[in-house]
Each structure stands twice: as C-alpha cells, then as structure tokens.
mmCIF file of C-alpha atoms and ligand atoms in Angstrom:
data_model
loop_
_atom_site.group_PDB
_atom_site.id
_atom_site.type_symbol
_atom_site.label_atom_id
_atom_site.label_comp_id
_atom_site.label_asym_id
_atom_site.label_seq_id
_atom_site.Cartn_x
_atom_site.Cartn_y
_atom_site.Cartn_z
ATOM 1 C CA UNK B 1 -0.044 0.051 -0.037
ATOM 2 C CA UNK B 2 1.156 3.583 -0.673
ATOM 3 C CA UNK B 3 3.009 5.268 2.158
ATOM 4 C CA UNK B 4 0.337 7.621 3.209
ATOM 5 C CA UNK B 5 -2.227 4.852 3.773
ATOM 6 C CA UNK B 6 0.491 3.031 5.699
ATOM 7 C CA UNK B 7 0.789 6.061 7.989
ATOM 8 C CA UNK B 8 -2.927 6.352 8.573
ATOM 9 C CA UNK B 9 -3.097 2.667 9.099
ATOM 10 C CA UNK B 10 -0.585 2.791 11.873
ATOM 11 C CA UNK B 11 -2.824 5.396 13.558
ATOM 12 C CA UNK B 12 -5.989 3.281 13.024
ATOM 13 C CA UNK B 13 -4.018 0.284 14.610
ATOM 14 C CA UNK B 14 -3.032 2.346 17.684
ATOM 15 C CA UNK B 15 -6.594 3.515 18.029
ATOM 16 C CA UNK B 16 -7.929 -0.030 17.920
ATOM 17 C CA UNK B 17 -5.557 -1.200 20.580
ATOM 18 C CA UNK B 18 -5.777 1.904 23.067
ATOM 19 C CA UNK B 19 -9.248 2.834 22.449
ATOM 20 C CA UNK B 20 -9.036 6.572 22.957
ATOM 21 C CA UNK B 21 -12.332 8.521 23.259
ATOM 22 C CA UNK B 22 -11.026 12.086 22.498
ATOM 23 C CA UNK B 23 -8.813 12.243 19.340
ATOM 24 C CA UNK B 24 -7.519 15.252 17.483
ATOM 25 C CA UNK B 25 -5.652 15.337 14.089
ATOM 26 C CA UNK B 26 -3.224 18.281 13.750
ATOM 27 C CA UNK B 27 -2.731 19.508 10.185
ATOM 28 C CA UNK B 28 -5.648 17.493 9.131
ATOM 29 C CA UNK B 29 -5.392 18.655 5.602
ATOM 30 C CA UNK B 30 -7.980 16.984 3.386
ATOM 31 C CA UNK B 31 -9.408 15.238 6.558
ATOM 32 C CA UNK B 32 -8.572 11.628 5.135
ATOM 33 C CA UNK B 33 -7.366 10.294 8.408
ATOM 34 C CA UNK B 34 -10.403 11.841 10.170
ATOM 35 C CA UNK B 35 -12.584 10.112 7.765
ATOM 36 C CA UNK B 36 -11.211 6.849 8.610
ATOM 37 C CA UNK B 37 -11.171 7.497 12.366
ATOM 38 C CA UNK B 38 -14.880 8.346 12.336
ATOM 39 C CA UNK B 39 -15.575 4.583 11.905
ATOM 40 C CA UNK B 40 -13.648 3.748 15.219
ATOM 41 C CA UNK B 41 -16.605 3.270 17.547
ATOM 42 C CA UNK B 42 -14.621 4.140 20.599
ATOM 43 C CA UNK B 43 -14.189 7.673 19.673
ATOM 44 C CA UNK B 44 -16.613 10.115 20.912
ATOM 45 C CA UNK B 45 -14.993 13.388 20.183
ATOM 46 C CA UNK B 46 -13.079 13.655 16.964
ATOM 47 C CA UNK B 47 -11.350 17.161 16.078
ATOM 48 C CA UNK B 48 -9.215 18.269 13.138
ATOM 49 C CA UNK B 49 -7.101 21.232 13.023
ATOM 50 C CA UNK B 50 -5.359 22.909 9.998
ATOM 51 C CA UNK B 51 -3.958 26.292 9.309
ATOM 52 C CA UNK B 52 -5.670 26.486 5.876
ATOM 53 C CA UNK B 53 -9.252 27.085 6.472
ATOM 54 C CA UNK B 54 -10.082 26.750 2.712
ATOM 55 C CA UNK B 55 -8.721 23.082 2.578
ATOM 56 C CA UNK B 56 -10.968 22.121 5.470
ATOM 57 C CA UNK B 57 -14.033 23.717 3.890
ATOM 58 C CA UNK B 58 -13.242 22.060 0.742
ATOM 59 C CA UNK B 59 -13.159 18.484 2.259
ATOM 60 C CA UNK B 60 -15.242 18.725 5.473
ATOM 61 C CA UNK B 61 -18.265 17.080 3.672
ATOM 62 C CA UNK B 62 -16.408 13.967 3.932
ATOM 63 C CA UNK B 63 -17.173 13.903 7.504
ATOM 64 C CA UNK B 64 -20.823 14.390 7.238
ATOM 65 C CA UNK B 65 -23.132 11.611 8.606
ATOM 66 C CA UNK B 66 -24.149 9.201 5.839
ATOM 67 C CA UNK B 67 -27.788 8.074 5.311
ATOM 68 C CA UNK B 68 -27.092 4.904 6.801
ATOM 69 C CA UNK B 69 -25.926 6.821 9.931
ATOM 70 C CA UNK B 70 -29.420 8.369 9.971
ATOM 71 C CA UNK B 71 -31.388 5.195 9.141
ATOM 72 C CA UNK B 72 -29.598 2.936 11.572
ATOM 73 C CA UNK B 73 -28.368 4.974 14.479
ATOM 74 C CA UNK B 74 -26.472 3.247 17.177
ATOM 75 C CA UNK B 75 -25.791 3.941 20.834
ATOM 76 C CA UNK B 76 -22.473 5.187 20.106
ATOM 77 C CA UNK B 77 -21.809 9.084 20.458
ATOM 78 C CA UNK B 78 -19.693 10.978 17.912
ATOM 79 C CA UNK B 79 -19.177 14.731 17.821
ATOM 80 C CA UNK B 80 -16.821 16.131 15.257
ATOM 81 C CA UNK B 81 -15.319 19.694 15.227
ATOM 82 C CA UNK B 82 -12.899 21.206 12.645
ATOM 83 C CA UNK B 83 -10.835 24.213 13.434
ATOM 84 C CA UNK B 84 -8.863 26.452 11.377
ATOM 85 C CA UNK B 85 -5.892 27.298 13.481
ATOM 86 C CA UNK B 86 -2.170 26.922 13.894
ATOM 87 C CA UNK B 87 -0.368 24.171 15.874
ATOM 88 C CA UNK B 88 1.972 27.152 17.002
ATOM 89 C CA UNK B 89 -0.958 28.616 18.866
ATOM 90 C CA UNK B 90 -2.589 27.475 21.985
ATOM 91 C CA UNK B 91 -6.340 26.721 22.241
ATOM 92 C CA UNK B 92 -7.960 25.448 25.457
ATOM 93 C CA UNK B 93 -10.584 23.374 23.621
ATOM 94 C CA UNK B 94 -7.685 21.065 22.468
ATOM 95 C CA UNK B 95 -6.919 20.255 26.097
ATOM 96 C CA UNK B 96 -7.730 16.816 27.732
ATOM 97 C CA UNK B 97 -7.440 14.695 24.836
ATOM 98 C CA UNK B 98 -6.496 10.915 24.741
ATOM 99 C CA UNK B 99 -4.703 11.094 21.517
ATOM 100 C CA UNK B 100 -3.042 13.713 19.138
ATOM 101 C CA UNK B 101 -1.776 12.895 15.763
ATOM 102 C CA UNK B 102 0.479 14.987 13.564
ATOM 103 C CA UNK B 103 0.977 13.249 10.149
ATOM 104 C CA UNK B 104 3.639 14.766 7.902
ATOM 105 C CA UNK B 105 3.206 18.172 9.498
ATOM 106 C CA UNK B 106 6.125 19.176 11.361
ATOM 107 C CA UNK B 107 8.703 19.117 8.441
ATOM 108 C CA UNK B 108 6.759 22.334 7.123
ATOM 109 C CA UNK B 109 7.614 24.149 10.139
ATOM 110 C CA UNK B 110 10.483 26.561 10.803
ATOM 111 C CA UNK B 111 12.695 25.807 13.753
ATOM 112 C CA UNK B 112 11.049 28.436 15.970
ATOM 113 C CA UNK B 113 7.769 27.084 14.807
ATOM 114 C CA UNK B 114 8.826 23.571 15.846
ATOM 115 C CA UNK B 115 9.679 24.673 19.253
ATOM 116 C CA UNK B 116 6.207 26.327 19.604
ATOM 117 C CA UNK B 117 4.641 23.187 18.352
ATOM 118 C CA UNK B 118 6.316 21.225 21.144
ATOM 119 C CA UNK B 119 5.320 23.809 23.801
ATOM 120 C CA UNK B 120 1.766 24.008 22.571
ATOM 121 C CA UNK B 121 1.109 20.263 22.067
ATOM 122 C CA UNK B 122 3.237 18.696 24.949
ATOM 123 C CA UNK B 123 3.329 21.673 27.298
ATOM 124 C CA UNK B 124 -0.238 23.110 27.063
ATOM 125 C CA UNK B 125 -2.587 20.540 25.267
ATOM 126 C CA UNK B 126 -0.842 17.576 27.117
ATOM 127 C CA UNK B 127 -2.715 14.671 25.543
ATOM 128 C CA UNK B 128 -1.954 11.295 26.900
ATOM 129 C CA UNK B 129 -0.427 10.054 23.633
ATOM 130 C CA UNK B 130 0.993 11.820 20.542
ATOM 131 C CA UNK B 131 1.627 10.259 17.356
ATOM 132 C CA UNK B 132 4.233 12.213 15.146
ATOM 133 C CA UNK B 133 5.217 11.216 11.775
ATOM 134 C CA UNK B 134 7.723 12.825 9.342
ATOM 135 C CA UNK B 135 9.780 11.788 6.301
ATOM 136 C CA UNK B 136 12.885 10.177 7.488
ATOM 137 C CA UNK B 137 15.460 12.816 6.667
ATOM 138 C CA UNK B 138 13.341 15.526 8.350
ATOM 139 C CA UNK B 139 13.118 13.556 11.654
ATOM 140 C CA UNK B 140 16.257 14.536 13.370
ATOM 141 C CA UNK B 141 15.215 18.284 13.312
ATOM 142 C CA UNK B 142 12.705 17.527 15.987
ATOM 143 C CA UNK B 143 15.198 15.663 17.847
ATOM 144 C CA UNK B 144 18.668 17.492 17.501
ATOM 145 C CA UNK B 145 20.255 15.282 20.099
ATOM 146 C CA UNK B 146 19.245 12.126 18.158
ATOM 147 C CA UNK B 147 21.253 11.625 15.070
ATOM 148 C CA UNK B 148 21.402 7.955 14.449
ATOM 149 C CA UNK B 149 18.316 7.536 16.736
ATOM 150 C CA UNK B 150 18.098 3.873 16.522
ATOM 151 C CA UNK B 151 21.141 3.616 18.697
ATOM 152 C CA UNK B 152 20.421 6.395 21.101
ATOM 153 C CA UNK B 153 19.059 6.808 24.459
ATOM 154 C CA UNK B 154 15.443 7.861 23.937
ATOM 155 C CA UNK B 155 15.108 9.259 27.421
ATOM 156 C CA UNK B 156 17.675 11.873 26.389
ATOM 157 C CA UNK B 157 15.138 13.457 24.019
ATOM 158 C CA UNK B 158 14.559 16.908 25.016
ATOM 159 C CA UNK B 159 10.971 17.252 24.368
ATOM 160 C CA UNK B 160 10.255 14.201 26.635
ATOM 161 C CA UNK B 161 12.460 15.780 29.383
ATOM 162 C CA UNK B 162 11.053 19.051 29.117
ATOM 163 C CA UNK B 163 7.427 17.987 29.049
ATOM 164 C CA UNK B 164 7.262 14.709 30.999
ATOM 165 C CA UNK B 165 6.721 12.295 28.114
ATOM 166 C CA UNK B 166 8.400 9.078 26.819
ATOM 167 C CA UNK B 167 8.773 8.119 23.216
ATOM 168 C CA UNK B 168 9.067 5.104 21.167
ATOM 169 C CA UNK B 169 10.530 5.611 17.706
ATOM 170 C CA UNK B 170 9.172 3.350 14.912
ATOM 171 C CA UNK B 171 8.208 3.960 11.420
ATOM 172 C CA UNK B 172 6.348 2.604 8.154
ATOM 173 C CA UNK B 173 7.771 2.088 4.807
ATOM 174 C CA UNK B 174 10.947 0.112 4.282
ATOM 175 C CA UNK B 175 14.009 1.785 2.701
ATOM 176 C CA UNK B 176 15.956 0.018 -0.081
ATOM 177 C CA UNK B 177 17.560 -3.034 1.424
ATOM 178 C CA UNK B 178 21.204 -2.121 1.070
ATOM 179 C CA UNK B 179 20.440 1.130 3.171
ATOM 180 C CA UNK B 180 18.203 -0.320 5.854
ATOM 181 C CA UNK B 181 20.648 -0.553 8.564
ATOM 182 C CA UNK B 182 21.580 3.098 8.280
ATOM 183 C CA UNK B 183 18.439 4.662 7.081
ATOM 184 C CA UNK B 184 15.643 2.825 8.659
ATOM 185 C CA UNK B 185 12.034 3.647 7.595
ATOM 186 C CA UNK B 186 10.807 6.027 4.891
ATOM 187 C CA UNK B 187 8.398 7.681 7.337
ATOM 188 C CA UNK B 188 9.625 7.975 10.987
ATOM 189 C CA UNK B 189 6.942 7.912 13.595
ATOM 190 C CA UNK B 190 7.355 8.884 17.181
ATOM 191 C CA UNK B 191 4.811 7.617 19.692
ATOM 192 C CA UNK B 192 4.857 9.718 22.846
ATOM 193 C CA UNK B 193 3.065 8.907 26.069
ATOM 194 C CA UNK B 194 2.719 11.258 29.022
ATOM 195 C CA UNK B 195 4.284 10.286 32.033
ATOM 196 C CA UNK B 196 2.616 10.539 35.440
ATOM 197 C CA UNK B 197 4.828 13.334 36.430
ATOM 198 C CA UNK B 198 3.540 16.999 36.825
ATOM 199 C CA UNK B 199 6.036 19.474 35.577
ATOM 200 C CA UNK B 200 5.098 23.168 35.710
ATOM 201 C CA UNK B 201 1.966 23.503 33.542
ATOM 202 C CA UNK B 202 0.693 26.194 31.301
ATOM 203 C CA UNK B 203 -2.928 26.369 32.290
ATOM 204 C CA UNK B 204 -3.886 29.737 30.754
ATOM 205 C CA UNK B 205 -7.397 29.635 28.992
ATOM 206 C CA UNK B 206 -6.482 30.839 25.450
ATOM 207 C CA UNK B 207 -8.917 30.515 22.415
ATOM 208 C CA UNK B 208 -7.210 31.153 19.165
ATOM 209 C CA UNK B 209 -8.780 28.592 16.816
ATOM 210 C CA UNK B 210 -11.785 29.304 14.513
ATOM 211 C CA UNK B 211 -14.519 26.614 14.531
ATOM 212 C CA UNK B 212 -15.508 25.973 10.852
ATOM 213 C CA UNK B 213 -17.339 22.642 11.050
ATOM 214 C CA UNK B 214 -19.254 21.020 13.712
ATOM 215 C CA UNK B 215 -21.582 17.925 13.640
ATOM 216 C CA UNK B 216 -23.261 15.612 15.908
ATOM 217 C CA UNK B 217 -23.888 12.106 14.667
ATOM 218 C CA UNK B 218 -27.467 10.820 15.301
ATOM 219 C CA UNK B 219 -27.552 8.449 18.294
ATOM 220 C CA UNK B 220 -30.202 6.315 20.011
ATOM 221 C CA UNK B 221 -29.335 7.692 23.303
HETATM 222 N N1 LIG Z 301 -1.732 15.149 7.767
HETATM 223 C C1 LIG Z 301 -2.368 15.235 6.427
HETATM 224 C C2 LIG Z 301 -1.856 13.802 5.799
HETATM 225 O O1 LIG Z 301 -1.262 13.112 6.611
HETATM 226 O O2 LIG Z 301 -2.266 13.600 4.766
HETATM 227 C C3 LIG Z 301 -1.857 16.344 5.728
HETATM 228 C C4 LIG Z 301 -0.299 16.503 5.673
HETATM 229 S S1 LIG Z 301 0.092 17.910 4.721
HETATM 230 C C5 LIG Z 301 1.728 17.465 4.058
HETATM 231 C C6 LIG Z 301 0.396 19.137 5.897
HETATM 232 C C7 LIG Z 301 -0.743 19.923 6.475
HETATM 233 O O3 LIG Z 301 -0.515 20.578 7.538
HETATM 234 C C8 LIG Z 301 -1.245 20.834 5.334
HETATM 235 O O4 LIG Z 301 -2.728 20.613 5.323
HETATM 236 C C9 LIG Z 301 -1.061 22.237 5.868
HETATM 237 O O5 LIG Z 301 -2.096 23.068 5.683
HETATM 238 C C10 LIG Z 301 -0.974 21.878 7.422
HETATM 239 N N2 LIG Z 301 -0.208 22.803 8.177
HETATM 240 C C11 LIG Z 301 0.973 23.505 7.870
HETATM 241 N N3 LIG Z 301 1.329 24.208 8.894
HETATM 242 C C12 LIG Z 301 0.431 24.121 9.833
HETATM 243 C C13 LIG Z 301 0.281 24.865 11.110
HETATM 244 N N4 LIG Z 301 1.256 25.723 11.574
HETATM 245 N N5 LIG Z 301 -0.791 24.479 11.847
HETATM 246 C C14 LIG Z 301 -1.535 23.631 11.450
HETATM 247 N N6 LIG Z 301 -1.618 23.044 10.228
HETATM 248 C C15 LIG Z 301 -0.542 23.315 9.555
#
C-alpha cells in the first residue's frame, strides 16, 4: 500500500488497541485520516485542526453523517469539530485529549515554529498520547540530539524531558534493502506517552482557533 495509507493505518491500529475517546488530528489537511477515524466506535470526540481554512472547507463534507447513520443510528456517540488554527498557537478546547496525531506536518515548520509546536502540544494541550510522523530525513530536526536515533537513548530526548513524556521511535515504509541498517523507515513515527509526573503547567485559557465545522452524529441515546 502507498506510504500515506500506511501512516494512517498505523494510527488506526493504535486507536483499535488503545481505544481513545477524544482524538485530534493536527494538520488534518484533506481530512482523510479523520474520515477513517470516524468509523472507530470508541471515539466520542473527533477534532481536526489545519492552518488552511479553505482546505478544511473543501473537504469537510467527507465527515458528514451518511444516510445509513441516520437510518440505523447506534448507541455510540460521535461529535466532530474542525478548526482553522495553527499548531504554534494554544487553544484550550484542545486540552484533555487521549490522542493527538501530527502526520507529515512538522517538516513544514520553521525551527522556531517547531519549538512552539512542542510547547503547545506537549506543554499546553498535554494529550495522553501523541503520534508524530515525518519523512525520514526531516526527523532529526525534531530531535537534535538524536542523530542515528536507532542507537540513542530515547530518554535523552529534550521534548520528553521538558514536558514529561516518553517516546518510542518506529516507522512505516521500508528503505531500499542495502540502506536499511543506516536509514531505517521511509516515514519515521514517534509515539509519545505522557508520564505520570507533573512539571510546571501552562494552564492559561486561550482560544485562538476558529470553528469551521461541527456535527453531531445521530444516536439512540
Ligand atoms: N496530515 C495530512 C496527511 O497526512 O495527509 C496532511 C499532511 S500535509 C503534508 C501538511 C498539512 O499541515 C497541510 O494541510 C497544511 O495546511 C498543514 N499545516 C501546515 N502548517 C500548519 C500549522 N502551523 N498548523 C496547522 N496546520 C498546518
């Protein structure tokens, strides 16, 4: 399967395993991952954020309830919200999530914005789990201390130390065989889990995102 489906499948597999109730996709773009996530019945709140409002508006219809959702409602609850906003800015409505994903987003950020991304997501939103994917060559920008990450001590990662997370580095897509040892996967994926520590928290109530789409799925409740 193409690489982008493999990345999305990685998230779906994680969701099946961990059963998060509140999930947000940062840099949701064409809403393709959200469209797949909406079929995961454990999810009660699904949120997408993208800096390009026009992109969301063009693709948000993908998330509308289908006629089968109306004809055969279930007991499952699902609410979907889409926001125009930047991952470099805080928004209190994005706090308290079980899972946040950032698929092929951070490689588009400048280094200062990447620092803001870390402080916003790990320091302010503080979801229980975060899945970050980037093309392989861009990955080390996020983890400057981590050249040749496969042999590094993951605990040394600055973002984990600063914000109280641990990370497991994995990936999807195999590099050409002769490079596999040195190169690893085509798409690197970091799976972060929040630790049970309480570093100084940024608790300010900030609302900087604009709600562009909001839908409640029909339910029998
Ligand atoms: N995550 C999607 C996927 O896997 O197909 C889209 C990836 S696309 C390469 C990057 C997306 O990130 C674009 O939709 C872009 O508008 C969005 N983006 C870029 N900078 C952003 C920012 N600062 N905040 C939120 N979204 C951003």
